[in-house]
CSV table of C-alpha atoms in Angstrom, one decimal:
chain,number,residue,atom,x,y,z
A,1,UNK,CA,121.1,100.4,101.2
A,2,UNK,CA,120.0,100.0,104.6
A,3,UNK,CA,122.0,98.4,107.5
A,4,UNK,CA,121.5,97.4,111.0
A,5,UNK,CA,123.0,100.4,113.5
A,6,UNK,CA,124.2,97.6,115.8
A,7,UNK,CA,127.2,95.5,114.0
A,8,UNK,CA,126.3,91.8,113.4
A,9,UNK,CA,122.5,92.0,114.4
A,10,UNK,CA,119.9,90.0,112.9
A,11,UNK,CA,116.2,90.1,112.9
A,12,UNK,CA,115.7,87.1,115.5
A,13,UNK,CA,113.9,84.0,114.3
A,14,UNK,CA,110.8,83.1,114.7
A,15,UNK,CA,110.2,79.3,116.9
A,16,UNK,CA,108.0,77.4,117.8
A,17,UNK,CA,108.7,78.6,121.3
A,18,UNK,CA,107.8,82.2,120.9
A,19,UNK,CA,105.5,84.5,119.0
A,20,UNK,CA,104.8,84.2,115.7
A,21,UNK,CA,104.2,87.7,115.1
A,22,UNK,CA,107.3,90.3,114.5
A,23,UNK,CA,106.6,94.6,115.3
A,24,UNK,CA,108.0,96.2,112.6
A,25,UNK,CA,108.3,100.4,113.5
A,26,UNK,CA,108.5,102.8,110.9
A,27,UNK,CA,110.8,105.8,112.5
A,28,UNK,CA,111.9,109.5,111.9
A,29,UNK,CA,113.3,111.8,114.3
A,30,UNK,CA,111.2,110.0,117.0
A,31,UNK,CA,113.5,109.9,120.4
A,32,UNK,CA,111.2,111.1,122.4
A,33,UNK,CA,108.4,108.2,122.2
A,34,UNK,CA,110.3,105.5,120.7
A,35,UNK,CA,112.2,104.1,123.7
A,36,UNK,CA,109.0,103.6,126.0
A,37,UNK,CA,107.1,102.5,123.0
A,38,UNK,CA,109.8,99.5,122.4
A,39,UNK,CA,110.4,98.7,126.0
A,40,UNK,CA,106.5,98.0,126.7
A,41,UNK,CA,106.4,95.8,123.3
A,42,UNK,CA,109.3,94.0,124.1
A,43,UNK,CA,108.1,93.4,127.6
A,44,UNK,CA,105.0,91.8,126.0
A,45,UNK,CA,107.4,89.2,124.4
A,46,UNK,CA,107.3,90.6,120.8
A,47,UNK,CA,110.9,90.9,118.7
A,48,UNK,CA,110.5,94.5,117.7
A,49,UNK,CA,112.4,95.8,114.4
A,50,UNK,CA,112.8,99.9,114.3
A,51,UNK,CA,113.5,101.3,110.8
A,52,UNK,CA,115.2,104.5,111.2
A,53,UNK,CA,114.6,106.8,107.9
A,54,UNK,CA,117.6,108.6,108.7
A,55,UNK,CA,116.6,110.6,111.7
A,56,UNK,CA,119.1,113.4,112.7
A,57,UNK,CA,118.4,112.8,116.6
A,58,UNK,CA,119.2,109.6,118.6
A,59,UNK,CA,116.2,107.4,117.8
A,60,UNK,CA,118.6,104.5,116.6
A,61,UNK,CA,120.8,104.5,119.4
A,62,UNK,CA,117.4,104.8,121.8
A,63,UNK,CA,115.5,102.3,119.9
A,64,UNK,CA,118.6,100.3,120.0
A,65,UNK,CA,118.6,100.7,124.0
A,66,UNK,CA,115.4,99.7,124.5
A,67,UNK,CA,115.4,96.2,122.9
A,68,UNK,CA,115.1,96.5,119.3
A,69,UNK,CA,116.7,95.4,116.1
A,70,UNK,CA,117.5,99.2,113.9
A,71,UNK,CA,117.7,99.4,110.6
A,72,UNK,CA,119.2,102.5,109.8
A,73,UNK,CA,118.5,104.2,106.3
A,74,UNK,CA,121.1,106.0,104.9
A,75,UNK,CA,118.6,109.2,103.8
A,76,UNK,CA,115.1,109.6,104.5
A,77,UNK,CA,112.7,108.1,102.2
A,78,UNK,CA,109.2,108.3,103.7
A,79,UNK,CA,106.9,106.0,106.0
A,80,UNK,CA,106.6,103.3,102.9
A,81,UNK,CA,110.0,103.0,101.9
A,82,UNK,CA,110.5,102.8,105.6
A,83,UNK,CA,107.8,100.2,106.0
A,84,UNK,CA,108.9,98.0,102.9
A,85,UNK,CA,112.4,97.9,104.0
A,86,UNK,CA,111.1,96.6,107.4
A,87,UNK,CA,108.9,93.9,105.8
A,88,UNK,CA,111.8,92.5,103.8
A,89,UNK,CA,114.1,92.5,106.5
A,90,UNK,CA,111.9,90.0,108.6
A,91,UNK,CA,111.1,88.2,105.2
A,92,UNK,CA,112.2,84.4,105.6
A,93,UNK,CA,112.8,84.4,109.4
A,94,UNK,CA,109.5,82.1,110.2
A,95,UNK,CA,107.1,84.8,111.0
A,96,UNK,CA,103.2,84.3,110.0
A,97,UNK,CA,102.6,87.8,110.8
A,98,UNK,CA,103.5,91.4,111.1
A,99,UNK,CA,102.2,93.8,113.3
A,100,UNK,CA,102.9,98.0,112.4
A,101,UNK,CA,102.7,100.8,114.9
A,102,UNK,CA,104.0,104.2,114.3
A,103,UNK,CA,107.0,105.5,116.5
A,104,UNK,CA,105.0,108.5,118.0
A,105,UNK,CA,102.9,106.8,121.2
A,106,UNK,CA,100.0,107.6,118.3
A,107,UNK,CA,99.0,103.5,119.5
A,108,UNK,CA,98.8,101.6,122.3
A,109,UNK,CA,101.0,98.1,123.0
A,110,UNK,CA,98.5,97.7,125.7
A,111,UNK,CA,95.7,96.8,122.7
A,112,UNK,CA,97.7,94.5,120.8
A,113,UNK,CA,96.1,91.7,122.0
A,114,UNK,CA,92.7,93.0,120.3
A,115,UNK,CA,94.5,92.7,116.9
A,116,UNK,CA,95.9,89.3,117.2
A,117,UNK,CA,92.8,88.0,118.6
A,118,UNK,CA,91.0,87.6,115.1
A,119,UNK,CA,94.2,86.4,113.4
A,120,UNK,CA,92.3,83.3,112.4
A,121,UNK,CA,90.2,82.3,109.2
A,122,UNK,CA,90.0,84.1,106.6
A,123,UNK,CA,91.3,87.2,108.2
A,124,UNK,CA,95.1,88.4,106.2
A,125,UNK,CA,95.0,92.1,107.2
A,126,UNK,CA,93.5,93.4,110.9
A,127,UNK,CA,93.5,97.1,110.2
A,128,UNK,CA,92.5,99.5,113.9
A,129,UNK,CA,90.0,101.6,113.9
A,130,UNK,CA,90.0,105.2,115.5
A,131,UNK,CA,87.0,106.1,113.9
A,132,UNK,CA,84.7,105.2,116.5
A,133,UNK,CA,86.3,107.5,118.8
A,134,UNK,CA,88.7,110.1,117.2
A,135,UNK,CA,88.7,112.1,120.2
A,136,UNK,CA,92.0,114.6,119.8
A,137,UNK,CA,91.9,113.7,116.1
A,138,UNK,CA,93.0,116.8,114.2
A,139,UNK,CA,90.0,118.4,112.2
A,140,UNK,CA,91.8,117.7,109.1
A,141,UNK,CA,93.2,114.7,109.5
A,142,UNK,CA,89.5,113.3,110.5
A,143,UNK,CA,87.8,115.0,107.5
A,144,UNK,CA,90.4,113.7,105.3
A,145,UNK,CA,90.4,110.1,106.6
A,146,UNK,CA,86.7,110.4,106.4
A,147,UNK,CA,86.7,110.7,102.6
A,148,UNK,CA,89.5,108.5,101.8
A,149,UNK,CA,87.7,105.1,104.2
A,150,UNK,CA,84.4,105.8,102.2
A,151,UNK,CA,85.8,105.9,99.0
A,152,UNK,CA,88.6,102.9,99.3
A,153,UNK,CA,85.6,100.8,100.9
A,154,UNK,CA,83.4,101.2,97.4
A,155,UNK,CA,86.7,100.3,95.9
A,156,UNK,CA,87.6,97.3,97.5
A,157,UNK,CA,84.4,95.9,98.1
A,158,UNK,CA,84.8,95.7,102.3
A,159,UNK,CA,83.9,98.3,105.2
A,160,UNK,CA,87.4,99.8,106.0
A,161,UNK,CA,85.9,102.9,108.7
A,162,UNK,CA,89.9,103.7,109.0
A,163,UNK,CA,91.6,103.2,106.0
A,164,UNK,CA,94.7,105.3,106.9
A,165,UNK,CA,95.5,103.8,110.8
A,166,UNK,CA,99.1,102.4,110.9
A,167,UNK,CA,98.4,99.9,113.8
A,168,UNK,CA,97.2,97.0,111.7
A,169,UNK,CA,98.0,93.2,111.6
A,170,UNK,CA,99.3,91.4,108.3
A,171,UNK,CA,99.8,88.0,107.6
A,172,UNK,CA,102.9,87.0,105.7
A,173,UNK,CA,100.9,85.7,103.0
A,174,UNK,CA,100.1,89.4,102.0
A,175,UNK,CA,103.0,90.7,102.3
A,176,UNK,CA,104.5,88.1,99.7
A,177,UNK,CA,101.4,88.1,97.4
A,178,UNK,CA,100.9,92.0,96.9
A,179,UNK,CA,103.9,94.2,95.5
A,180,UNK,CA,103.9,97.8,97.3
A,181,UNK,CA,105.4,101.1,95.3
A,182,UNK,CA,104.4,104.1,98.1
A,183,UNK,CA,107.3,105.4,99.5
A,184,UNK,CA,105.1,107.6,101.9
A,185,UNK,CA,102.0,107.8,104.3
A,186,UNK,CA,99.9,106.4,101.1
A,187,UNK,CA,101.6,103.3,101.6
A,188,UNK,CA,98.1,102.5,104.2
A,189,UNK,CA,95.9,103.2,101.3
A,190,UNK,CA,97.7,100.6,98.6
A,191,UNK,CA,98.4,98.1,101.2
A,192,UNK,CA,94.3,97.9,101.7
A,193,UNK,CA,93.6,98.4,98.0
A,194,UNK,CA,96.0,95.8,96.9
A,195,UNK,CA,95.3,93.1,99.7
A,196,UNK,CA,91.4,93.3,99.1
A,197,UNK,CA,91.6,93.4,95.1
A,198,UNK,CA,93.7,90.1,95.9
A,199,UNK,CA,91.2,88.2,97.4
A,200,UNK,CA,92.7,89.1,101.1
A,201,UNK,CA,89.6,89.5,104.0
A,202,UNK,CA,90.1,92.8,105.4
A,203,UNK,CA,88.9,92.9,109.3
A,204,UNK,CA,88.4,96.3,111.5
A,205,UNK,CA,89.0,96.2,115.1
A,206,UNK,CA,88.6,99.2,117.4
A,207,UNK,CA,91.5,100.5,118.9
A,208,UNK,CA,92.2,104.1,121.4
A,209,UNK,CA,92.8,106.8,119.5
A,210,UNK,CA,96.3,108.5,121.0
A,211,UNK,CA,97.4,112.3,120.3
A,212,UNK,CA,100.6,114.1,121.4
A,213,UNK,CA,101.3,117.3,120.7
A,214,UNK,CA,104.3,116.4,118.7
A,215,UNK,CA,105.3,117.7,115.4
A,216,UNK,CA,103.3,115.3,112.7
A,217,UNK,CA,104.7,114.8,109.2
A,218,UNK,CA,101.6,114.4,107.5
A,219,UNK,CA,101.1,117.2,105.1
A,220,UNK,CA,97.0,117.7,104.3
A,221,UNK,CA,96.7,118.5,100.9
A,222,UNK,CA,99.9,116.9,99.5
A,223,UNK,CA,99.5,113.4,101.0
A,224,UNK,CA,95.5,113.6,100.4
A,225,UNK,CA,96.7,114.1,96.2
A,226,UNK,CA,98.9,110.7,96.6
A,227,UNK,CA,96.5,109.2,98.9
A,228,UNK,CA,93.9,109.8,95.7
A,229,UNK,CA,96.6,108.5,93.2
């Protein structure tokens, strides 16, 4: 049960006129970085699709405002749920590619171009990488992304220095090939567990690493126990 806020809309399709790549935007209570965050993407010429996870302030109707196609959850169910919903939404419209940032200003539109630049090959999922410079990083968010890249990279095989970034690049061809459970921030551990153990090339690319002083819904040491399931 999700439905788009604005009556009638569709997730636009893809031609061979425009971008091949669709921004999908994971989004909870998020109106204060979500309108500039959609205006700047959709300036770039991207179609952008905002998932709301049933936010109790305006993100929808701002989203909305600013360009975007919002999908509106009827009750909140977590960054993955969010995320998967998004995915099959835009499932069938003629996009080769998806490209997730989170609603927060955490990334910027400005380095998108770095991701789509190695969209070629043998390259399915283009994951950032903050790691380099995690400047303004919270202590624990660093130490625990620290442990959880080192040990998914002896899992899968492939250097992943930023396992849990949400800016990342994924081909359609993952996104129908690997089946996704998480309903919640661990959703950016299974999607490079479950891409890698299917064969998929997993490619870093440094990105900026962006911190507001807004309220972040990562809890430490609950999401670091479902990261580790």
């Amino acid at each position: 049960g999700i439905c788009f806020r604005n009556s009638g809309a569709t997730v636009p399709q893809s031609s061979s006129s425009s971008h091949d790549t669709v921004v999908v935007i994971p989004a909870y209570q998020a109106e204060k970085t979500i309108g500039p965050l959609v205006k700047e993407v959709v300036a770039m010429g991207f179609p952008v699709v905002v998932v709301d996870d049933a936010s109790s302030d305006s993100t929808a109707e701002i989203a909305k405002q600013s360009g975007a196609r919002v999908l509106v959850r009827p009750f909140n169910g977590g960054k993955g749920t969010a995320l998967r919903d998004g995915w099959a939404a835009i499932q069938g419209n003629g996009y080769r590619w998806v490209l997730t940032m989170d609603a927060d200003g955490q990334h910027l539109p400005s380095e998108i171009p770095k991701l789509l630049a190695v969209r070629q090959g043998e390259t399915d999922l283009v994951v950032g990488n903050r790691m380099d410079n995690p400047r303004g990083m919270p202590v624990d968010r660093w130490f625990t992304n620290r442990i959880m890249s080192w040990i998914l990279s002896r899992l899968t095989g492939q250097d992943v220095p930023d396992t849990q970034c949400g800016f990342r690049l994924i081909s359609e061809r993952v996104l129908r090939r690997v089946q996704l459970t998480s309903r919640r921030f661990e959703i950016e551990s299974e999607l490079v567990v479950k891409a890698a153990w299917a064969g998929f090339k997993v490619l870093s690319v440094p990105v900026t690493s962006v911190y507001h002083r807004h309220i972040s819904f990562i809890r430490p040491i609950r999401d670091t126990f479902r990261f580790f399931l």
